[in-house]
mmCIF file of C-alpha atoms and ligand atoms in Angstrom:
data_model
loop_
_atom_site.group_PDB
_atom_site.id
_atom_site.type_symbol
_atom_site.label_atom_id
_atom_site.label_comp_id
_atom_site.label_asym_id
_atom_site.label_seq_id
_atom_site.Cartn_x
_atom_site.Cartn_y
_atom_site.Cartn_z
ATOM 1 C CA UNK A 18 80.635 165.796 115.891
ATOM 2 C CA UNK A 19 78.929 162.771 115.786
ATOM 3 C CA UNK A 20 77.785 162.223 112.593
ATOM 4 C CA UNK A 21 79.065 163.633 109.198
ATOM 5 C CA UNK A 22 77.151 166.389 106.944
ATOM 6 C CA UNK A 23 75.151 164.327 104.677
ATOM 7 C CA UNK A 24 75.919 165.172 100.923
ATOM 8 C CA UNK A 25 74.737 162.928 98.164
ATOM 9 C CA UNK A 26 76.739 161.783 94.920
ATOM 10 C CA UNK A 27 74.995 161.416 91.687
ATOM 11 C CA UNK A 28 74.973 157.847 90.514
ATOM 12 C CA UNK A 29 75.693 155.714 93.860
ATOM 13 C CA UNK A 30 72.972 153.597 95.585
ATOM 14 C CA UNK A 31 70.318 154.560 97.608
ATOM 15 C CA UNK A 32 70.744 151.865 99.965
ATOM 16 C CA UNK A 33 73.806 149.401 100.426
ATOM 17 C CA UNK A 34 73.817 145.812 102.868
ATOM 18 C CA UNK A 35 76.621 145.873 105.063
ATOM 19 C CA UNK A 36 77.352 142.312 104.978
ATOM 20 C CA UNK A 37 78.950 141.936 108.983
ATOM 21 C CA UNK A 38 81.999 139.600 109.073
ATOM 22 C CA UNK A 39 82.906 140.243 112.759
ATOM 23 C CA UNK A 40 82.511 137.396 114.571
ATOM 24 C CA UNK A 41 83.387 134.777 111.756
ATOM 25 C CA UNK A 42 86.528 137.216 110.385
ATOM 26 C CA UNK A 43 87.270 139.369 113.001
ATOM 27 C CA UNK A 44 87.393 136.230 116.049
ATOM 28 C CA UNK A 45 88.831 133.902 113.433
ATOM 29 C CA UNK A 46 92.003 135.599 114.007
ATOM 30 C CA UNK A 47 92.162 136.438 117.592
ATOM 31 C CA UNK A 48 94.773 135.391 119.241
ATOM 32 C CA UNK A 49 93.166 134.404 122.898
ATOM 33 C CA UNK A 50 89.915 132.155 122.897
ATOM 34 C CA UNK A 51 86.913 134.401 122.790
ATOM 35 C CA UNK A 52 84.490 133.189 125.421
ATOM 36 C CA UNK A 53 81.621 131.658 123.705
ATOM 37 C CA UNK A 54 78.835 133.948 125.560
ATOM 38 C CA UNK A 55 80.676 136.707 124.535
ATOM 39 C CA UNK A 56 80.929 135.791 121.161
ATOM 40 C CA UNK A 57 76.910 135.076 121.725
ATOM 41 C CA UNK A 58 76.565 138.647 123.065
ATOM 42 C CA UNK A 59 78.324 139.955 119.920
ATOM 43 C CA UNK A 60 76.393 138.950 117.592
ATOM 44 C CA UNK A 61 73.015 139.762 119.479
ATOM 45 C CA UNK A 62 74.198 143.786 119.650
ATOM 46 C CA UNK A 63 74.980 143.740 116.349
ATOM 47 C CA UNK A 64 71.348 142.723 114.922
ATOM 48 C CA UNK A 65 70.200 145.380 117.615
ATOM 49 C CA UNK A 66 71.991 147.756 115.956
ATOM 50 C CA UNK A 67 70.161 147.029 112.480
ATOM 51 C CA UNK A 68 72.327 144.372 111.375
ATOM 52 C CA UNK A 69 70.362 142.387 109.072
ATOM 53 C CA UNK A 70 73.380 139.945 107.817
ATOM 54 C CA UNK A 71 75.916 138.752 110.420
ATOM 55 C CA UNK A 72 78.135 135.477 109.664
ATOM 56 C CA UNK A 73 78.801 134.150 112.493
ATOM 57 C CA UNK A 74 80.683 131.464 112.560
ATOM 58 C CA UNK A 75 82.489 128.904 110.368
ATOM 59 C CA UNK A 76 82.301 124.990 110.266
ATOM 60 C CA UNK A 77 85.834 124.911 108.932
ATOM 61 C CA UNK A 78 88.188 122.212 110.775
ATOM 62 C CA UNK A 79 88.423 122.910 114.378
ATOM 63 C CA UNK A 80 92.477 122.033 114.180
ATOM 64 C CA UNK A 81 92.514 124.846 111.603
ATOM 65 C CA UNK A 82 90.680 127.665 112.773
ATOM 66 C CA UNK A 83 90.632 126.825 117.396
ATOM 67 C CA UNK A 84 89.249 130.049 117.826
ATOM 68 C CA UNK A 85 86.274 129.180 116.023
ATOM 69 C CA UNK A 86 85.860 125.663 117.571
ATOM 70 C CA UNK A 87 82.566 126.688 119.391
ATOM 71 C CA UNK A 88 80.694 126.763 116.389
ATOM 72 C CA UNK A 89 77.755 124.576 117.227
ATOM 73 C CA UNK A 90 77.706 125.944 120.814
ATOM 74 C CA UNK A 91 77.166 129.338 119.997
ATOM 75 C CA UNK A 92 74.219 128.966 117.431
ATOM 76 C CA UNK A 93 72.900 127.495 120.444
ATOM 77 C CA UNK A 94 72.998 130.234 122.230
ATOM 78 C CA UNK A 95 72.144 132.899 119.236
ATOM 79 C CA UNK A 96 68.780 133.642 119.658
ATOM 80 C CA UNK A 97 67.875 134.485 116.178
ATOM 81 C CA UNK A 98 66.143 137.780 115.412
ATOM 82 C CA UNK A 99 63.395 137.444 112.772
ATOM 83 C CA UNK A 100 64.817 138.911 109.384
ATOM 84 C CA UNK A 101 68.447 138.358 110.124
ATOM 85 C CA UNK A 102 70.220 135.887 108.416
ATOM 86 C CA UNK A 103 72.984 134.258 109.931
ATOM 87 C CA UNK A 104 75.127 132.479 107.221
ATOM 88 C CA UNK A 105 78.397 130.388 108.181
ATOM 89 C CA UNK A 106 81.376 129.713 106.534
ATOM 90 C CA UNK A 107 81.706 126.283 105.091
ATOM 91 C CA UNK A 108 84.578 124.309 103.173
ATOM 92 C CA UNK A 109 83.427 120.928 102.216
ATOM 93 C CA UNK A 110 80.412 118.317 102.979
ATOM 94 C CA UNK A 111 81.567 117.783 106.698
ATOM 95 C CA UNK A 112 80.968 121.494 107.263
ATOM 96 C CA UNK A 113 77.747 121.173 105.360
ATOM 97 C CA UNK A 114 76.466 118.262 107.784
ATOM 98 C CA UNK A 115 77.630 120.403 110.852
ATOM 99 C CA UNK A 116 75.599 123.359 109.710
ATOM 100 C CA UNK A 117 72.519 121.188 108.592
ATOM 101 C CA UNK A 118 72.698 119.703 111.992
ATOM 102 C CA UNK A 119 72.460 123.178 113.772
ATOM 103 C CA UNK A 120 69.935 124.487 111.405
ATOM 104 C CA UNK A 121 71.874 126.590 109.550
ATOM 105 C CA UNK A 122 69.478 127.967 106.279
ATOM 106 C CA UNK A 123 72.431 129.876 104.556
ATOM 107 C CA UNK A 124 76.058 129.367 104.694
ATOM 108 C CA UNK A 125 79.414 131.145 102.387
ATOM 109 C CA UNK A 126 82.086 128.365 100.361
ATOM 110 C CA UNK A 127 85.405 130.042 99.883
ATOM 111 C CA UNK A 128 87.699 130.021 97.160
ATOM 112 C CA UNK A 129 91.162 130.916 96.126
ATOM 113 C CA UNK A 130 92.174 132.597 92.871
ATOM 114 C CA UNK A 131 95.920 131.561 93.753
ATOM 115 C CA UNK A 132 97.229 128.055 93.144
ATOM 116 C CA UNK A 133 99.840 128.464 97.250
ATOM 117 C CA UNK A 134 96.759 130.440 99.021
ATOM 118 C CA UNK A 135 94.705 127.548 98.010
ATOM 119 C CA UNK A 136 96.893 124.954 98.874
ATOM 120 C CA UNK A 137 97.773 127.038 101.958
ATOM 121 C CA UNK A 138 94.102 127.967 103.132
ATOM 122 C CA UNK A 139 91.953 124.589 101.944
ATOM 123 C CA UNK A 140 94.632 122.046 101.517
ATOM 124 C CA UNK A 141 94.032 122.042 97.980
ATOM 125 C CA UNK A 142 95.130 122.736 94.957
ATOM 126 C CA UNK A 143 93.498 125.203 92.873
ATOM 127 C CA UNK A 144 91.839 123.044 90.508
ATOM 128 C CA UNK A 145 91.012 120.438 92.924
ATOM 129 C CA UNK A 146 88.889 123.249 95.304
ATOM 130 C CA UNK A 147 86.095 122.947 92.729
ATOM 131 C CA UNK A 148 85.821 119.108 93.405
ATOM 132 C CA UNK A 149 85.606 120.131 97.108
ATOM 133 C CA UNK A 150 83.074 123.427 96.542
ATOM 134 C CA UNK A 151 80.628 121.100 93.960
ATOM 135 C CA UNK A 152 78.787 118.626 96.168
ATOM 136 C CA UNK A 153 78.341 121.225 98.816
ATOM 137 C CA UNK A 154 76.667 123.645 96.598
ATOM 138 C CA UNK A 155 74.883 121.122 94.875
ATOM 139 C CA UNK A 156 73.631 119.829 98.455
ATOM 140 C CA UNK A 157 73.427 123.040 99.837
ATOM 141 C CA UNK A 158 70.599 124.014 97.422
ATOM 142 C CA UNK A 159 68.706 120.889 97.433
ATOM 143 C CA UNK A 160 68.347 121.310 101.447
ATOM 144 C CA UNK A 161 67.215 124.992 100.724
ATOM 145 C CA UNK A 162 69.809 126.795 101.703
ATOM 146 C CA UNK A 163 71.166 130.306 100.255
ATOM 147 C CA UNK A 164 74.786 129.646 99.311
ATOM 148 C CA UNK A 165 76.913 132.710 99.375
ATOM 149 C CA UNK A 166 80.902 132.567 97.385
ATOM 150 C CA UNK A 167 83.931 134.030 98.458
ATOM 151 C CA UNK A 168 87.169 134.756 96.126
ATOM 152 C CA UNK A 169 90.199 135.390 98.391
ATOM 153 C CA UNK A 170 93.401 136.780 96.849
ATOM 154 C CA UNK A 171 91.613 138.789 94.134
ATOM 155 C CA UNK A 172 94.023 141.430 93.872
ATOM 156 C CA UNK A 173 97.452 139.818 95.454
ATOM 157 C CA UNK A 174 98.789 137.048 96.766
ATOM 158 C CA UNK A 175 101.511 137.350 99.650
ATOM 159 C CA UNK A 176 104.030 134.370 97.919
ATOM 160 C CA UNK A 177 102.687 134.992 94.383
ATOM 161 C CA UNK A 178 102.282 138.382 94.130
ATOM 162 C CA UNK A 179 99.818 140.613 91.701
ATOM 163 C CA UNK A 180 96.755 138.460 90.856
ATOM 164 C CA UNK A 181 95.954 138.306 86.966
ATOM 165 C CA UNK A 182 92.165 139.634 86.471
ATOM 166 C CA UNK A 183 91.380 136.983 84.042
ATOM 167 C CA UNK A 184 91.997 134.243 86.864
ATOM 168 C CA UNK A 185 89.659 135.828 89.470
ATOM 169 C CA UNK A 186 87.176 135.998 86.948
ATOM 170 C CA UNK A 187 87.201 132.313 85.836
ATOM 171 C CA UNK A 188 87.196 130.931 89.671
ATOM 172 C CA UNK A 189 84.895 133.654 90.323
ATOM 173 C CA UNK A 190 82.257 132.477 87.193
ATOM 174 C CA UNK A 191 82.673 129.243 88.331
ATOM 175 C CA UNK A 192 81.301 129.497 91.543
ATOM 176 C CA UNK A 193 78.411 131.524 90.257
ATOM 177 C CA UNK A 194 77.925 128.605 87.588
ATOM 178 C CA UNK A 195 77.434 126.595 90.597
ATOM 179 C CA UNK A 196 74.597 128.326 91.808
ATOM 180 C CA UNK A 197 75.989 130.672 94.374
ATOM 181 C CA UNK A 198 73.371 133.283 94.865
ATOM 182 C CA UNK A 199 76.495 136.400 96.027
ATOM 183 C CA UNK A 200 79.988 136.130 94.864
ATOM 184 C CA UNK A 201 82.471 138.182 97.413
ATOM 185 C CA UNK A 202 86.067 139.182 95.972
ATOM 186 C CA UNK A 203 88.187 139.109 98.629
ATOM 187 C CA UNK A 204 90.941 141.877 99.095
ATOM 188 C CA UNK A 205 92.235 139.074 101.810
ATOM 189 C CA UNK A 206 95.791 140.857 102.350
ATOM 190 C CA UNK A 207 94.465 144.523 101.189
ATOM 191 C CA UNK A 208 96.820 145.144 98.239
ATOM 192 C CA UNK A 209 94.289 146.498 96.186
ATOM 193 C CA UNK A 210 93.861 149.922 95.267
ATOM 194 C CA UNK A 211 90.774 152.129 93.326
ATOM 195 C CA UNK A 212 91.733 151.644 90.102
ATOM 196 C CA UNK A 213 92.103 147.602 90.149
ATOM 197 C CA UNK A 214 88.481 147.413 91.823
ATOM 198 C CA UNK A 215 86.738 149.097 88.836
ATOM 199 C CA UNK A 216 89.324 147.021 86.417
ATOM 200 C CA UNK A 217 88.214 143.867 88.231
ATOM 201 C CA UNK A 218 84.336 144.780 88.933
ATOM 202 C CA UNK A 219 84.340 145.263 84.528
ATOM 203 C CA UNK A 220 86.059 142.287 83.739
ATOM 204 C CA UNK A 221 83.501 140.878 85.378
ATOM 205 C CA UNK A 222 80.953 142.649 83.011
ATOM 206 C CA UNK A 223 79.350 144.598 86.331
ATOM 207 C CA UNK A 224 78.776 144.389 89.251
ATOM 208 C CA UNK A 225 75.753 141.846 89.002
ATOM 209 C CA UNK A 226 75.759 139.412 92.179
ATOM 210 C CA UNK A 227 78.915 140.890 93.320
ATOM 211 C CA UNK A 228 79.872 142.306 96.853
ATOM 212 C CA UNK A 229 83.488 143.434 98.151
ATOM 213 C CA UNK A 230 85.434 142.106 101.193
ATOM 214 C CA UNK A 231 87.985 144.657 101.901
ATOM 215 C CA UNK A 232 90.797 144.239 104.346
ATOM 216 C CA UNK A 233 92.533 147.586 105.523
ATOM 217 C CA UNK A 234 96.494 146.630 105.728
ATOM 218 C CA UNK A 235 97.110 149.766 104.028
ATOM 219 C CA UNK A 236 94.635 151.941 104.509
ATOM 220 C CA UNK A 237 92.629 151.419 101.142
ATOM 221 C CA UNK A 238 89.321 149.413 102.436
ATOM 222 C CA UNK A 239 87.441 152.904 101.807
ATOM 223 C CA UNK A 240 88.784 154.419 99.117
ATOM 224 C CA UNK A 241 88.109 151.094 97.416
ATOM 225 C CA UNK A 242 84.619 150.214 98.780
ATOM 226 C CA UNK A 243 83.780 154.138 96.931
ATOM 227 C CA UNK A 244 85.245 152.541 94.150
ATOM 228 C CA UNK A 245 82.953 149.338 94.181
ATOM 229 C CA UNK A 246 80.345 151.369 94.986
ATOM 230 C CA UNK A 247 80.958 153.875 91.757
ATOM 231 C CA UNK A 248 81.211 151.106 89.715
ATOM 232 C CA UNK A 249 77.024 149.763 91.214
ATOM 233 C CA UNK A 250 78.396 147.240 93.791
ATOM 234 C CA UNK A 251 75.954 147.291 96.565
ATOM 235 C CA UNK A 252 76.448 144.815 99.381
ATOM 236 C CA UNK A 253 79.644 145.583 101.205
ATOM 237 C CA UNK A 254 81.667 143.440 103.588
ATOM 238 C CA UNK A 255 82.765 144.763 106.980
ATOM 239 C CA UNK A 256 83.740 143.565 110.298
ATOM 240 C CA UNK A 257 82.160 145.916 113.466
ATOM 241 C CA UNK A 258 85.208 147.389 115.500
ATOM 242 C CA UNK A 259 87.444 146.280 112.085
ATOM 243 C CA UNK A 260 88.867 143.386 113.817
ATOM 244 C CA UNK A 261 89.825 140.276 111.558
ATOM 245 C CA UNK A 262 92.052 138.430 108.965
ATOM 246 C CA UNK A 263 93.077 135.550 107.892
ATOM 247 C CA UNK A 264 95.314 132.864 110.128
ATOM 248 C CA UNK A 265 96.732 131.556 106.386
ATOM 249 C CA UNK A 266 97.812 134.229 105.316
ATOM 250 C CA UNK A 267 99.987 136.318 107.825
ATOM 251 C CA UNK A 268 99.792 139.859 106.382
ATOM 252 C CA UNK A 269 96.169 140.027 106.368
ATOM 253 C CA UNK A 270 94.848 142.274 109.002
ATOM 254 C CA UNK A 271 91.176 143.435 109.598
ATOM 255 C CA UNK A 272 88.721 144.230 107.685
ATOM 256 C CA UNK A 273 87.010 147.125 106.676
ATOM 257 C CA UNK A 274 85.509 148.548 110.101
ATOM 258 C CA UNK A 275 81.546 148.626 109.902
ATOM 259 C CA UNK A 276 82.190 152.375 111.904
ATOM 260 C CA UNK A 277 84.014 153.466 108.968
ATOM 261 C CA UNK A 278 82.341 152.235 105.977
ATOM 262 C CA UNK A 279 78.807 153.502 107.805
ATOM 263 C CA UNK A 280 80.056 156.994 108.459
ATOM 264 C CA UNK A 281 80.907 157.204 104.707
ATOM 265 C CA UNK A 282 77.523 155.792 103.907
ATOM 266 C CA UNK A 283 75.852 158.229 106.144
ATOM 267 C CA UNK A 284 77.796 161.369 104.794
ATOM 268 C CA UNK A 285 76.943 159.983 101.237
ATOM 269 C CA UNK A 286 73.203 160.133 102.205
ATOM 270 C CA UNK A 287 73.520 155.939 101.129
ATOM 271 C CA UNK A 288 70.907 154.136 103.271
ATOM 272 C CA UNK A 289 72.167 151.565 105.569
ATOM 273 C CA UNK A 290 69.547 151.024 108.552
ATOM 274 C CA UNK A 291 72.254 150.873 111.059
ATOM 275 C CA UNK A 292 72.546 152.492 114.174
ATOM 276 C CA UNK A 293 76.345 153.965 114.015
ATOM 277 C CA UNK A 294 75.911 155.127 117.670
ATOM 278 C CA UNK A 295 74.995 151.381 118.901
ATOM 279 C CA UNK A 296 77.628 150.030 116.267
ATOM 280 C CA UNK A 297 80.493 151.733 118.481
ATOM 281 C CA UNK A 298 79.024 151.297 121.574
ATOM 282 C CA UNK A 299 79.653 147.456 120.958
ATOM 283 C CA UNK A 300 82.630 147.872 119.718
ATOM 284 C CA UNK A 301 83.421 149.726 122.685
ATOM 285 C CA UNK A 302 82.413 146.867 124.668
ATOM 286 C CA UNK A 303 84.398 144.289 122.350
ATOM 287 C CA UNK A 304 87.629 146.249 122.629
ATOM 288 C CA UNK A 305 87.320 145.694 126.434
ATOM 289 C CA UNK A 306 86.670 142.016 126.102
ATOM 290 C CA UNK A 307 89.506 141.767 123.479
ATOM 291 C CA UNK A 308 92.159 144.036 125.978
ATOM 292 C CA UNK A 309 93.566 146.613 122.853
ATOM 293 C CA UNK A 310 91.625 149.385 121.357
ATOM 294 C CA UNK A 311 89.383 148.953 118.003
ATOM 295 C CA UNK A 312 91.689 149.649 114.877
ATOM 296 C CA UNK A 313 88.627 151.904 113.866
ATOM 297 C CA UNK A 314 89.336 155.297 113.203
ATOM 298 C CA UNK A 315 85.590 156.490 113.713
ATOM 299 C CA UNK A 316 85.436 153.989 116.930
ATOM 300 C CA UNK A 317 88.509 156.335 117.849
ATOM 301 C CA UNK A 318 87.017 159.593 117.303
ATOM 302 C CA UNK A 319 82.995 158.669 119.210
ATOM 303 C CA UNK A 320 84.141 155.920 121.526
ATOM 304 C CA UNK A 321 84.500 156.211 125.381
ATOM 305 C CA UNK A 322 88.011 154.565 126.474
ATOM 306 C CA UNK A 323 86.720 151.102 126.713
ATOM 307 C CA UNK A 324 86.185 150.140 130.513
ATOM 308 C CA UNK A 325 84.188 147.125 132.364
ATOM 309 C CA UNK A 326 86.559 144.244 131.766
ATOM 310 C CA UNK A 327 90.249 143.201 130.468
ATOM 311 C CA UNK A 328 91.659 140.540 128.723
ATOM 312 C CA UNK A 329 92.553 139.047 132.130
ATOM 313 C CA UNK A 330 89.076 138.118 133.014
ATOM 314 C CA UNK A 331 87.577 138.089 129.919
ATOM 315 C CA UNK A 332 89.825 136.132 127.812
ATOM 316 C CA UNK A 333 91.102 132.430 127.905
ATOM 317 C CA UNK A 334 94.260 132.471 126.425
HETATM 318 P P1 HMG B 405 91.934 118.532 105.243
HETATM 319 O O1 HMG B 405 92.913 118.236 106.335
HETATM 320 O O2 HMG B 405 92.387 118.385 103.824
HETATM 321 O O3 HMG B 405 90.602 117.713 105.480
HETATM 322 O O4 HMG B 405 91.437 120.019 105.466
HETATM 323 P P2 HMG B 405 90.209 116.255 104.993
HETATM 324 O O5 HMG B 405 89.065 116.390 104.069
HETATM 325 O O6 HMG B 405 91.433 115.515 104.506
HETATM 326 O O7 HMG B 405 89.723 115.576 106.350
HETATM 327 C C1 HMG B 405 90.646 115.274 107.400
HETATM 328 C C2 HMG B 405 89.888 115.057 108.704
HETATM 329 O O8 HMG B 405 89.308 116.302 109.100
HETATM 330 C C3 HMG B 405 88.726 114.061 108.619
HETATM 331 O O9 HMG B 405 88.656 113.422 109.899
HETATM 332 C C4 HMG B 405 87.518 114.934 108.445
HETATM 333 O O10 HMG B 405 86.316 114.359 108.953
HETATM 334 C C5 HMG B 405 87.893 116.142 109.301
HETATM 335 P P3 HMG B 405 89.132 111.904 110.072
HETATM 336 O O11 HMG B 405 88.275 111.134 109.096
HETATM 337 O O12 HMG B 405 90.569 111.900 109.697
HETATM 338 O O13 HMG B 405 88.855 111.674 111.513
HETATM 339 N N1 HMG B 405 87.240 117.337 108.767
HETATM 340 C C6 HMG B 405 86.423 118.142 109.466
HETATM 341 N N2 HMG B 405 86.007 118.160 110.738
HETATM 342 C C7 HMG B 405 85.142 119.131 111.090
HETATM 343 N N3 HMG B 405 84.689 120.065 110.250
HETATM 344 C C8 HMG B 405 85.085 120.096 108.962
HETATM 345 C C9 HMG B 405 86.001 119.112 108.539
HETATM 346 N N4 HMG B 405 86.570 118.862 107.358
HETATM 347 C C10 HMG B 405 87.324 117.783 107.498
HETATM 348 N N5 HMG B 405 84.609 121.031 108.126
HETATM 349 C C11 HMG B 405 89.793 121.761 105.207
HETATM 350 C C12 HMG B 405 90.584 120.656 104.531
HETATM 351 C C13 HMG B 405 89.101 122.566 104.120
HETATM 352 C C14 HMG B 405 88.781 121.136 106.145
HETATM 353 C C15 HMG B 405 90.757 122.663 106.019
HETATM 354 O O14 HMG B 405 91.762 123.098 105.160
HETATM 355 C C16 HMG B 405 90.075 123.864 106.633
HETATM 356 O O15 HMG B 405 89.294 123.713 107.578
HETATM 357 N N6 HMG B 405 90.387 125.096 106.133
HETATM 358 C C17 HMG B 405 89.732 126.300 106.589
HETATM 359 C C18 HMG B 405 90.718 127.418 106.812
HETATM 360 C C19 HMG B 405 89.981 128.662 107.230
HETATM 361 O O16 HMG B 405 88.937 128.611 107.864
HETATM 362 N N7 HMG B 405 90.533 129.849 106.872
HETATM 363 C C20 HMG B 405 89.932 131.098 107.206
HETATM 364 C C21 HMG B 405 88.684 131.395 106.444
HETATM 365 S S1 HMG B 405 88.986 131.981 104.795
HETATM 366 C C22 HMG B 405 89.155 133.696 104.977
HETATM 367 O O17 HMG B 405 89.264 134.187 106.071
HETATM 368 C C23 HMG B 405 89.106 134.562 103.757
HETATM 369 C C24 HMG B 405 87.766 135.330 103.623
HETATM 370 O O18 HMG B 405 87.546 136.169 104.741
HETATM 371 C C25 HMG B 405 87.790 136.196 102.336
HETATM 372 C C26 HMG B 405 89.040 137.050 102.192
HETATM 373 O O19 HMG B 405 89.406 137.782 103.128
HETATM 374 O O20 HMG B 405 89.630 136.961 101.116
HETATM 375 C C27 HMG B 405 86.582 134.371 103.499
HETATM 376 MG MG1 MG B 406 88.475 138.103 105.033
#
């Protein structure tokens, strides 16, 4: 079978954006250096397979994040589809004169809602991120550029544990205060379960301007992501292949697999305009490049065992 019965639910979207984290979150945390044409390759299949949002890459500090290091080299070699955006991650001003530089037109600020994450993640506290986030939203704009938000930790925190609501809400409204056109809450370690996504999607008062980043550490990315979508949420997070996490926060594995969430879309009758075929194809491909098999349980179930190349050649570790 290679593609599920389709059978609508009342009351869900017709059509959902798959917001593609792969190579920003999914090569973040790689262990090995990804070659940077590969990386470049990436993110060319994935707009061929009807991607029309992929973030790329970040301008975080190289020391931090090594494996994304290659930033400005590979939007040099991204040749840029017309009607694809391809947003970046970035912390503070010397992120936002990197992407200016390269020509980036949108780019994602991310937040903690937890005081250690914060202090882990941004070298700040929680209070002081704001100072950090302000000037680069405010220049962001004025330079015309679409400025998405991220919360991370919205439903737990690894040293902290259970996130109160009320404090995702009030770093979340900040950030929208700021001007942020998307706020994403961040499931960064995936503690979260159903019934916390439609508590946290209300105390928000909707889901207006909202989208979900779901990481799978226990199995709950989809489950929650029906929730979201129950509750009107309509542009989803996912990472093709569901590689990712986050290198500041050790229990955080990947994300949401693209595979996954799309088969549910599909059998939902919820427009997506990706190709699921093409979408494990690449992640076919990646799997080779990475040496290990995708985490993916619909990659699993259509995917040829991945051949063509191993982490020997592929890889620098
Ligand atoms: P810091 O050390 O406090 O930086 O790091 P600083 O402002 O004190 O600057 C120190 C030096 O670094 C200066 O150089 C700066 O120019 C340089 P010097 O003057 O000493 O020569 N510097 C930079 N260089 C290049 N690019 C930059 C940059 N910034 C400063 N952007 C900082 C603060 C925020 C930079 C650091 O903590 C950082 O890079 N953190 C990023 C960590 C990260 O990328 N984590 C993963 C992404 S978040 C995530 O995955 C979660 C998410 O997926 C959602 C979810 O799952 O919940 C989004
Ligand atoms: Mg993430």
């Amino acid at each position: 079978m290679r593609e599920p019965y389709a059978v609508r639910e009342a009351g869900l979207p017709d059509r959902v954006t798959v917001y593609e984290v792969g190579p920003r979150d999914g090569l973040q945390n790689e262990k090995a250096v990804v070659p940077v044409e590969v990386k470049a390759e990436f993110v060319a299949r994935l707009a061929a397979a009807g991607h029309r949002v992929i973030e790329t890459t970040s301008f975080v500090h190289p020391k931090w994040v090594p494996q994304l290091a290659d930033a400005a080299e590979l939007l040099g070699l991204v040749e840029k589809v017309p009607g694809v955006r391809y947003p970046v991650l970035v912390p503070n001003e010397r992120g936002l004169d990197r992407a200016l530089e390269h020509g980036v037109e949108e780019i994602a600020v991310f937040a903690s809602a937890t005081e250690t994450f914060a202090r882990r993640n941004l070298n700040r506290t929680l209070a002081s991120q704001f100072e950090m986030f302000e000037p680069v939203v405010a220049r962001a704009l004025e330079n015309g550029l679409r400025v998405r938000a991220y919360v991370s930790m919205c439903f737990g925190d690894p040293w902290e544990g259970p996130t109160p609501v009320g404090q995702v809400v009030e770093v979340g409204r900040r950030l929208l205060d700021m001007g942020c056109f998307e706020l994403s809450l961040g499931d960064t370690i995936g503690v979260g379960t159903p019934g916390h996504v439609t508590a946290l999607i209300g105390a928000f008062g909707g889901p207006s301007r909202l989208a979900v980043h779901f990481h799978d550490t226990y199995g709950q990315a989809l489950a929650n992501t029906l929730a979201a979508l129950r509750a009107g949420v309509t542009v989803v997070d996912a990472s093709t292949g569901g590689i990712g996490g986050c290198p500041y926060a050790d229990s955080a594995t990947g994300n949401l697999a693209t595979e996954d969430l799309v088969w549910m879309l599909n059998g939902l009758g919820v427009e997506t305009g990706l190709d699921l075929a093409s979408l494990v194809e690449t992640s076919t491909w990646l799997a080779a490049r990475l040496g290990r098999p995708s985490p993916s349980r619909v990659v699993q179930a259509l995917g040829e065992t991945p051949t063509g190349g191993t982490a020997d050649h592929d890889v620098k570790e």
